[in-house]
Amino acid sequence: MKTILILGSGPNVITARDWPKQHFDLILTINNAWAVRPDWDLLIHPDDFPPERRPVDMHEGQRIVTSTDYVPVQNTFGGFVYAGGTMAFTAAYWALGALKPSVIAMMGCDMTYDASKTHFYGTGTADPLRADISLRSLEAKSARLQVLAAQSGCAMVNLSTAPSRLTFPRTTPEVAAASLPVPHSTTAAAAALAEEDRLGYVVPSGKYWKEESRFDPAAIDALDQMWLKAAQLVSA
């Protein structure tokens, strides 16, 4: 597996409807994004994704990824508190761990919202903007993913041209497969991982919200700064 396209539900995801599939080896859709184009390969969604919004008629080879699949993989990357508890990050970490690609290209995952049309299907809940201990800095969580992907030999890129909370380099579908991991500070990344180990904010079940009282927001904020430094997005 080399190049994976991840589709989210941002309004601009409809741009991806006509992209030639040969630019990618696999298309992974998040929640409602399976409806963007019929040739998706994988759909990933949380347990509370409404059954009436799930595909009914699936083609041969199409598969649904659930928490049974992604929670164990997420845990190998430190768990949801550190990774960011929203499906754009969860999908990317699952793809990184389970499929081991060389490029993960994201579209419709900018996590910026217009009040009139938040999603390609209309107005929905801005899940990444909810008050959540794991989402205090979307940029830092993006930086962490970018660094850990690079350490696995995978480039994270953003195919969107819109404003974005993602920190990944921008590229186009035509040349996404040629993307390389961006440089980062291995020393700062090692320090951030060591701090994660020290804090011990790991919840194997994935249901971190049930233990939120033991997580210190100030410690999370300091850790976020460490990941931004590791990605070389702020000065050391």
Short mmCIF file of C-alpha atoms in Angstrom, two decimals:
data_model
loop_
_atom_site.label_atom_id
_atom_site.label_comp_id
_atom_site.label_asym_id
_atom_site.label_seq_id
_atom_site.Cartn_x
_atom_site.Cartn_y
_atom_site.Cartn_z
CA MET A 1 0.00 0.00 0.00
CA LYS A 2 1.52 3.30 -1.05
CA THR A 3 -0.85 6.27 -1.36
CA ILE A 4 -4.05 6.51 0.66
CA LEU A 5 -6.69 9.20 0.12
CA ILE A 6 -8.70 10.00 3.25
CA LEU A 7 -11.97 11.85 2.65
CA GLY A 8 -13.68 13.81 5.41
CA SER A 9 -16.97 15.66 5.35
CA GLY A 10 -15.83 19.25 4.81
CA PRO A 11 -17.77 21.20 2.15
CA ASN A 12 -14.82 21.14 -0.26
CA VAL A 13 -14.65 17.33 -0.30
CA ILE A 14 -16.98 17.33 -3.31
CA THR A 15 -13.95 18.45 -5.33
CA ALA A 16 -12.68 14.89 -4.92
CA ARG A 17 -15.68 13.35 -6.70
CA ASP A 18 -14.01 13.43 -10.09
CA TRP A 19 -10.40 12.79 -9.15
CA PRO A 20 -9.06 9.77 -11.09
CA LYS A 21 -8.72 6.90 -8.69
CA GLN A 22 -5.43 5.86 -10.27
CA HIS A 23 -3.77 8.68 -8.33
CA PHE A 24 -4.36 6.61 -5.18
CA ASP A 25 -4.05 3.00 -4.10
CA LEU A 26 -6.98 3.15 -1.70
CA ILE A 27 -9.75 5.54 -0.64
CA LEU A 28 -10.64 5.65 3.05
CA THR A 29 -13.80 7.61 3.88
CA ILE A 30 -14.85 9.00 7.25
CA ASN A 31 -18.48 8.87 8.43
CA ASN A 32 -20.76 10.37 5.75
CA ALA A 33 -17.97 10.82 3.22
CA TRP A 34 -18.65 7.39 1.70
CA ALA A 35 -21.43 9.20 -0.19
CA VAL A 36 -18.95 11.46 -1.99
CA ARG A 37 -18.00 8.83 -4.56
CA PRO A 38 -19.07 5.20 -5.08
CA ASP A 39 -15.60 3.70 -5.53
CA TRP A 40 -14.42 4.07 -1.93
CA ASP A 41 -12.61 1.10 -0.42
CA LEU A 42 -12.94 1.59 3.33
CA LEU A 43 -15.35 3.45 5.61
CA ILE A 44 -14.33 4.27 9.17
CA HIS A 45 -16.82 5.52 11.73
CA PRO A 46 -17.33 5.66 15.51
CA ASP A 47 -19.78 3.42 17.34
CA ASP A 48 -22.37 6.20 17.62
CA PHE A 49 -22.49 6.89 13.87
CA PRO A 50 -26.24 6.59 13.09
CA PRO A 51 -27.19 3.33 11.32
CA GLU A 52 -29.42 5.22 8.88
CA ARG A 53 -26.36 7.09 7.60
CA ARG A 54 -24.36 3.96 6.87
CA PRO A 55 -24.19 2.44 3.36
CA VAL A 56 -26.68 -0.29 2.61
CA ASP A 57 -25.47 -1.69 -0.69
CA MET A 58 -21.71 -2.21 -0.66
CA HIS A 59 -19.60 -3.32 -3.58
CA GLU A 60 -17.26 -6.28 -3.43
CA GLY A 61 -14.08 -5.32 -1.63
CA GLN A 62 -15.59 -2.45 0.33
CA ARG A 63 -15.21 -2.76 4.09
CA ILE A 64 -16.18 -0.90 7.25
CA VAL A 65 -13.60 -0.16 9.94
CA THR A 66 -15.00 0.10 13.48
CA SER A 67 -13.68 0.75 16.97
CA THR A 68 -12.79 -2.92 17.27
CA ASP A 69 -10.25 -2.24 14.53
CA TYR A 70 -9.03 1.26 15.28
CA VAL A 71 -8.82 1.42 19.08
CA PRO A 72 -5.98 -1.15 19.33
CA VAL A 73 -4.07 0.59 16.54
CA GLN A 74 -4.60 4.00 18.12
CA ASN A 75 -3.20 2.64 21.36
CA THR A 76 0.04 1.68 19.62
CA PHE A 77 0.46 5.40 18.84
CA GLY A 78 -0.19 6.49 22.43
CA GLY A 79 -3.97 6.54 22.56
CA PHE A 80 -6.69 9.11 22.02
CA VAL A 81 -5.68 11.72 24.61
CA TYR A 82 -2.38 12.28 22.86
CA ALA A 83 -3.56 11.65 19.28
CA GLY A 84 -6.73 13.77 19.39
CA GLY A 85 -10.18 12.29 19.78
CA THR A 86 -11.76 13.13 16.47
CA MET A 87 -12.21 10.84 13.47
CA ALA A 88 -9.89 12.66 11.06
CA PHE A 89 -6.94 11.89 13.29
CA THR A 90 -8.26 8.45 14.23
CA ALA A 91 -8.63 7.50 10.56
CA ALA A 92 -5.10 8.65 9.78
CA TYR A 93 -3.53 6.79 12.70
CA TRP A 94 -5.45 3.64 11.83
CA ALA A 95 -4.33 3.86 8.20
CA LEU A 96 -0.76 4.54 9.28
CA GLY A 97 -0.64 1.54 11.60
CA ALA A 98 -2.80 -0.96 9.77
CA LEU A 99 -1.93 -0.22 6.14
CA LYS A 100 1.60 1.18 6.46
CA PRO A 101 1.43 3.55 3.47
CA SER A 102 4.10 5.87 2.16
CA VAL A 103 1.67 8.77 1.67
CA ILE A 104 -1.59 9.71 3.39
CA ALA A 105 -3.39 12.49 1.54
CA MET A 106 -6.35 14.15 3.25
CA MET A 107 -9.25 16.07 1.74
CA GLY A 108 -12.28 17.57 3.45
CA CYS A 109 -10.53 17.37 6.85
CA ASP A 110 -9.60 21.03 7.37
CA MET A 111 -11.61 21.33 10.61
CA THR A 112 -12.64 24.90 9.84
CA TYR A 113 -16.34 25.62 9.72
CA ASP A 114 -18.70 28.06 8.04
CA ALA A 115 -21.96 28.59 9.94
CA SER A 116 -24.06 28.21 6.78
CA LYS A 117 -22.56 24.95 5.54
CA THR A 118 -20.27 23.04 7.83
CA HIS A 119 -20.24 19.77 5.87
CA PHE A 120 -20.66 18.71 2.25
CA TYR A 121 -24.19 17.46 3.02
CA GLY A 122 -25.27 20.65 4.82
CA THR A 123 -24.96 21.71 8.44
CA GLY A 124 -23.63 19.27 11.00
CA THR A 125 -21.89 19.19 14.36
CA ALA A 126 -18.35 20.55 14.36
CA ASP A 127 -16.96 17.58 16.25
CA PRO A 128 -13.29 18.70 16.37
CA LEU A 129 -14.33 22.02 17.94
CA ARG A 130 -16.09 20.47 20.94
CA ALA A 131 -14.69 21.10 24.41
CA ASP A 132 -12.45 18.06 24.79
CA ILE A 133 -9.19 17.51 26.67
CA SER A 134 -7.65 15.85 23.61
CA LEU A 135 -8.51 18.67 21.18
CA ARG A 136 -7.17 21.78 22.90
CA SER A 137 -4.85 22.42 19.94
CA LEU A 138 -5.82 20.87 16.62
CA GLU A 139 -2.58 22.17 15.12
CA ALA A 140 -0.51 20.39 17.75
CA LYS A 141 -2.38 17.13 17.24
CA SER A 142 -1.81 17.52 13.50
CA ALA A 143 1.88 18.17 14.13
CA ARG A 144 2.14 15.03 16.28
CA LEU A 145 0.58 12.93 13.53
CA GLN A 146 2.86 14.48 10.94
CA VAL A 147 5.97 13.67 13.02
CA LEU A 148 4.96 10.12 13.95
CA ALA A 149 4.02 9.40 10.35
CA ALA A 150 7.40 10.69 9.19
CA GLN A 151 9.11 8.38 11.68
CA SER A 152 7.20 5.53 10.04
CA GLY A 153 8.33 6.64 6.58
CA CYS A 154 4.97 8.15 5.64
CA ALA A 155 4.27 11.64 4.31
CA MET A 156 1.13 13.45 5.52
CA VAL A 157 -0.25 15.90 2.95
CA ASN A 158 -3.34 18.06 2.56
CA LEU A 159 -5.07 18.22 -0.83
CA SER A 160 -7.31 21.09 0.21
CA THR A 161 -6.71 24.66 -0.93
CA ALA A 162 -8.96 26.10 1.80
CA PRO A 163 -7.92 27.45 5.21
CA SER A 164 -7.03 24.50 7.42
CA ARG A 165 -6.13 23.52 10.96
CA LEU A 166 -3.96 20.76 9.52
CA THR A 167 -0.24 21.51 9.50
CA PHE A 168 0.60 19.20 6.60
CA PRO A 169 2.21 20.43 3.38
CA ARG A 170 -0.22 21.12 0.53
CA THR A 171 -0.10 19.24 -2.71
CA THR A 172 -2.36 18.09 -5.55
CA PRO A 173 -3.85 14.69 -6.41
CA GLU A 174 -1.67 14.39 -9.49
CA VAL A 175 1.62 14.48 -7.57
CA ALA A 176 0.57 13.38 -4.08
CA ALA A 177 2.17 9.96 -4.50
CA ALA A 178 5.61 11.58 -4.88
CA SER A 179 5.40 13.31 -1.48
CA LEU A 180 8.12 12.70 1.09
CA PRO A 181 7.97 13.04 4.88
CA VAL A 182 8.90 16.54 6.02
CA PRO A 183 11.94 17.07 8.25
CA HIS A 184 11.36 17.28 11.99
CA SER A 185 13.35 17.44 15.20
CA THR A 186 13.99 13.90 16.36
CA THR A 187 15.31 15.21 19.66
CA ALA A 188 12.16 17.23 20.35
CA ALA A 189 9.97 14.31 19.27
CA ALA A 190 11.77 11.97 21.64
CA ALA A 191 11.27 14.48 24.45
CA ALA A 192 7.54 14.73 23.67
CA LEU A 193 7.16 10.95 23.68
CA ALA A 194 9.04 10.74 26.96
CA GLU A 195 6.68 13.31 28.47
CA GLU A 196 3.70 11.28 27.28
CA ASP A 197 5.13 8.24 29.04
CA ARG A 198 5.69 10.27 32.20
CA LEU A 199 2.13 11.62 32.23
CA GLY A 200 0.61 8.19 31.64
CA TYR A 201 -2.58 9.50 30.06
CA VAL A 202 -3.37 6.18 28.39
CA VAL A 203 -6.86 4.64 28.35
CA PRO A 204 -6.75 1.20 26.65
CA SER A 205 -10.52 1.09 26.13
CA GLY A 206 -10.39 4.30 24.12
CA LYS A 207 -13.12 5.82 26.32
CA TYR A 208 -10.87 8.53 27.68
CA TRP A 209 -13.75 10.87 28.52
CA LYS A 210 -14.67 8.55 31.39
CA GLU A 211 -11.31 9.36 33.02
CA GLU A 212 -11.03 13.02 32.08
CA SER A 213 -10.75 14.18 35.68
CA ARG A 214 -7.22 12.78 35.92
CA PHE A 215 -5.91 14.72 32.91
CA ASP A 216 -4.28 18.10 33.60
CA PRO A 217 -5.12 20.66 30.87
CA ALA A 218 -1.91 22.58 31.61
CA ALA A 219 0.14 19.43 31.09
CA ILE A 220 -1.67 18.78 27.80
CA ASP A 221 -1.01 22.35 26.67
CA ALA A 222 2.69 22.01 27.48
CA LEU A 223 2.83 18.71 25.62
CA ASP A 224 1.13 20.29 22.61
CA GLN A 225 3.87 22.91 22.51
CA MET A 226 6.45 20.14 22.51
CA TRP A 227 4.88 18.55 19.45
CA LEU A 228 4.70 21.88 17.63
CA LYS A 229 8.42 22.27 18.30
CA ALA A 230 9.08 18.72 17.12
CA ALA A 231 7.36 19.54 13.84
CA GLN A 232 9.41 22.74 13.71
CA LEU A 233 6.26 24.88 13.63
CA VAL A 234 7.38 27.03 16.56
CA SER A 235 10.86 27.99 17.70
CA ALA A 236 12.55 25.85 20.33
#
